[in-house]
Amino acid sequence: DQQVKQNSPSLSVQEGRISILNCDYTNSMFDYFLWYKKYPAEGPTFLISISSIKDKNEDGRFTVFLNKSAKHLSLHIVPSQPGDSAVYFCAAVGFGNEKLTFGTGTRLTIIP
Amino acid sequence: EPEVTQTPSHQVTQMGQEVILRCVPISNHLYFYWYRQILGQKVEFLVSFYNNEISEKSEIFDDQFSVERPDGSNFTLKIRSTKLEDSAMYFCASSDQGFQPQHFGDGTRLSIL
């Protein structure tokens, strides 16, 4: 099941710079997308979401962009901070459904 | 901030034994979920539960699995006869009437010997 893909297993970014995490999906029935952050030995923590009727949603240092025609979304973190070092999961859900379909995650490391 | 809590954090069980994983969802949430993550793999949906019944389940959630909300606060996942391949991290999640976002607990690591 490769409906949600995160092609970069890891990413390293200097503190203070922008982190860009990418996610692609194949199922055109997905209409709501979420980003979760996960620290070791903890559960996924909700960060930010976007509905398919929008192309951008911003919350503080976090911005999610959605390109429906390309079936692509990205999470921008600016400025990046050491506490942002974690695994980031993209997830998607279809209209009327409840289950989240997750990507494989991207491990983000912020270098001080 | 309200949290989803899961117990135990680690459960070790002999193959063939029954196991019950427990969760206390966020108190005003109405929708409850179980997911699992086998080591090195994706987080996978197991089941969703609303209004005291299963609303959606995956093909993983076979007859060996069951869920229950025995009282107003707990939500449990039971595996009747565990198999080696049931070894995974099991996450409970809950959400309010808007379905999303789902808020996750810290998980129970289930190890089947």
PDB file of C-alpha atoms in Angstrom, chain A residues 2-61:
ATOM      1  CA  GLN A   2       1.895   3.052  -1.279  1.00  0.00           C
ATOM      2  CA  GLN A   3      -0.952   5.543  -1.342  1.00  0.00           C
ATOM      3  CA  VAL A   4       1.048   8.052   0.701  1.00  0.00           C
ATOM      4  CA  LYS A   5       4.767   8.327   0.094  1.00  0.00           C
ATOM      5  CA  GLN A   6       7.532  10.229   1.757  1.00  0.00           C
ATOM      6  CA  ASN A   7      10.520   9.646  -0.460  1.00  0.00           C
ATOM      7  CA  SER A   8      13.140  11.174   1.809  1.00  0.00           C
ATOM      8  CA  PRO A   9      13.815   8.952   4.814  1.00  0.00           C
ATOM      9  CA  SER A  10      16.007  11.615   6.396  1.00  0.00           C
ATOM     10  CA  LEU A  11      16.830  15.302   6.185  1.00  0.00           C
ATOM     11  CA  SER A  12      19.420  17.442   7.961  1.00  0.00           C
ATOM     12  CA  VAL A  13      19.025  21.211   8.244  1.00  0.00           C
ATOM     13  CA  GLN A  14      21.026  23.918   9.964  1.00  0.00           C
ATOM     14  CA  GLU A  15      19.352  25.618  12.904  1.00  0.00           C
ATOM     15  CA  GLY A  16      17.611  28.807  11.807  1.00  0.00           C
ATOM     16  CA  ARG A  17      17.194  27.672   8.189  1.00  0.00           C
ATOM     17  CA  ILE A  18      14.053  26.402   6.504  1.00  0.00           C
ATOM     18  CA  SER A  19      13.131  22.707   6.661  1.00  0.00           C
ATOM     19  CA  ILE A  20      11.009  21.399   3.794  1.00  0.00           C
ATOM     20  CA  LEU A  21       9.444  17.967   4.092  1.00  0.00           C
ATOM     21  CA  ASN A  22       7.651  16.454   1.128  1.00  0.00           C
ATOM     22  CA  CYS A  23       4.809  14.005   0.684  1.00  0.00           C
ATOM     23  CA  ASP A  24       3.134  12.549  -2.395  1.00  0.00           C
ATOM     24  CA  TYR A  25      -0.144  10.697  -2.647  1.00  0.00           C
ATOM     25  CA  THR A  26      -1.820   8.636  -5.324  1.00  0.00           C
ATOM     26  CA  ASN A  27      -5.412   8.324  -4.135  1.00  0.00           C
ATOM     27  CA  SER A  28      -7.493  11.154  -5.617  1.00  0.00           C
ATOM     28  CA  MET A  29     -10.209  10.456  -3.026  1.00  0.00           C
ATOM     29  CA  PHE A  30      -8.034  11.899  -0.259  1.00  0.00           C
ATOM     30  CA  ASP A  31      -9.359  15.307   0.713  1.00  0.00           C
ATOM     31  CA  TYR A  32      -7.757  16.091   4.064  1.00  0.00           C
ATOM     32  CA  PHE A  33      -4.101  15.935   4.960  1.00  0.00           C
ATOM     33  CA  LEU A  34      -2.252  16.096   8.232  1.00  0.00           C
ATOM     34  CA  TRP A  35       1.312  16.289   9.478  1.00  0.00           C
ATOM     35  CA  TYR A  36       2.363  14.595  12.671  1.00  0.00           C
ATOM     36  CA  LYS A  37       5.641  14.784  14.555  1.00  0.00           C
ATOM     37  CA  LYS A  38       6.951  11.833  16.520  1.00  0.00           C
ATOM     38  CA  TYR A  39       9.681  11.685  19.134  1.00  0.00           C
ATOM     39  CA  PRO A  40      11.142   8.310  20.200  1.00  0.00           C
ATOM     40  CA  ALA A  41       8.987   6.413  22.703  1.00  0.00           C
ATOM     41  CA  GLU A  42       6.087   8.807  22.159  1.00  0.00           C
ATOM     42  CA  GLY A  43       2.994   8.749  19.996  1.00  0.00           C
ATOM     43  CA  PRO A  44       2.506  10.932  16.923  1.00  0.00           C
ATOM     44  CA  THR A  45       1.682  14.536  17.814  1.00  0.00           C
ATOM     45  CA  PHE A  46      -0.598  16.499  15.517  1.00  0.00           C
ATOM     46  CA  LEU A  47       1.097  19.529  13.958  1.00  0.00           C
ATOM     47  CA  ILE A  48      -0.983  21.024  11.184  1.00  0.00           C
ATOM     48  CA  SER A  49      -3.563  20.015   8.619  1.00  0.00           C
ATOM     49  CA  ILE A  50      -5.021  21.181   5.338  1.00  0.00           C
ATOM     50  CA  SER A  51      -8.259  20.574   3.522  1.00  0.00           C
ATOM     51  CA  SER A  52      -8.285  19.957  -0.223  1.00  0.00           C
ATOM     52  CA  ILE A  53     -10.235  23.190  -0.744  1.00  0.00           C
ATOM     53  CA  LYS A  54      -7.146  25.140   0.308  1.00  0.00           C
ATOM     54  CA  ASP A  55      -3.630  25.286  -1.031  1.00  0.00           C
ATOM     55  CA  LYS A  56      -1.921  26.695   2.033  1.00  0.00           C
ATOM     56  CA  ASN A  57      -2.347  26.655   5.782  1.00  0.00           C
ATOM     57  CA  GLU A  58      -0.080  28.388   8.240  1.00  0.00           C
ATOM     58  CA  ASP A  59       0.380  28.031  11.986  1.00  0.00           C
ATOM     59  CA  GLY A  60       3.288  29.870  13.508  1.00  0.00           C
ATOM     60  CA  ARG A  61       6.540  28.449  12.174  1.00  0.00           C
TER      61      ARG A  61
END
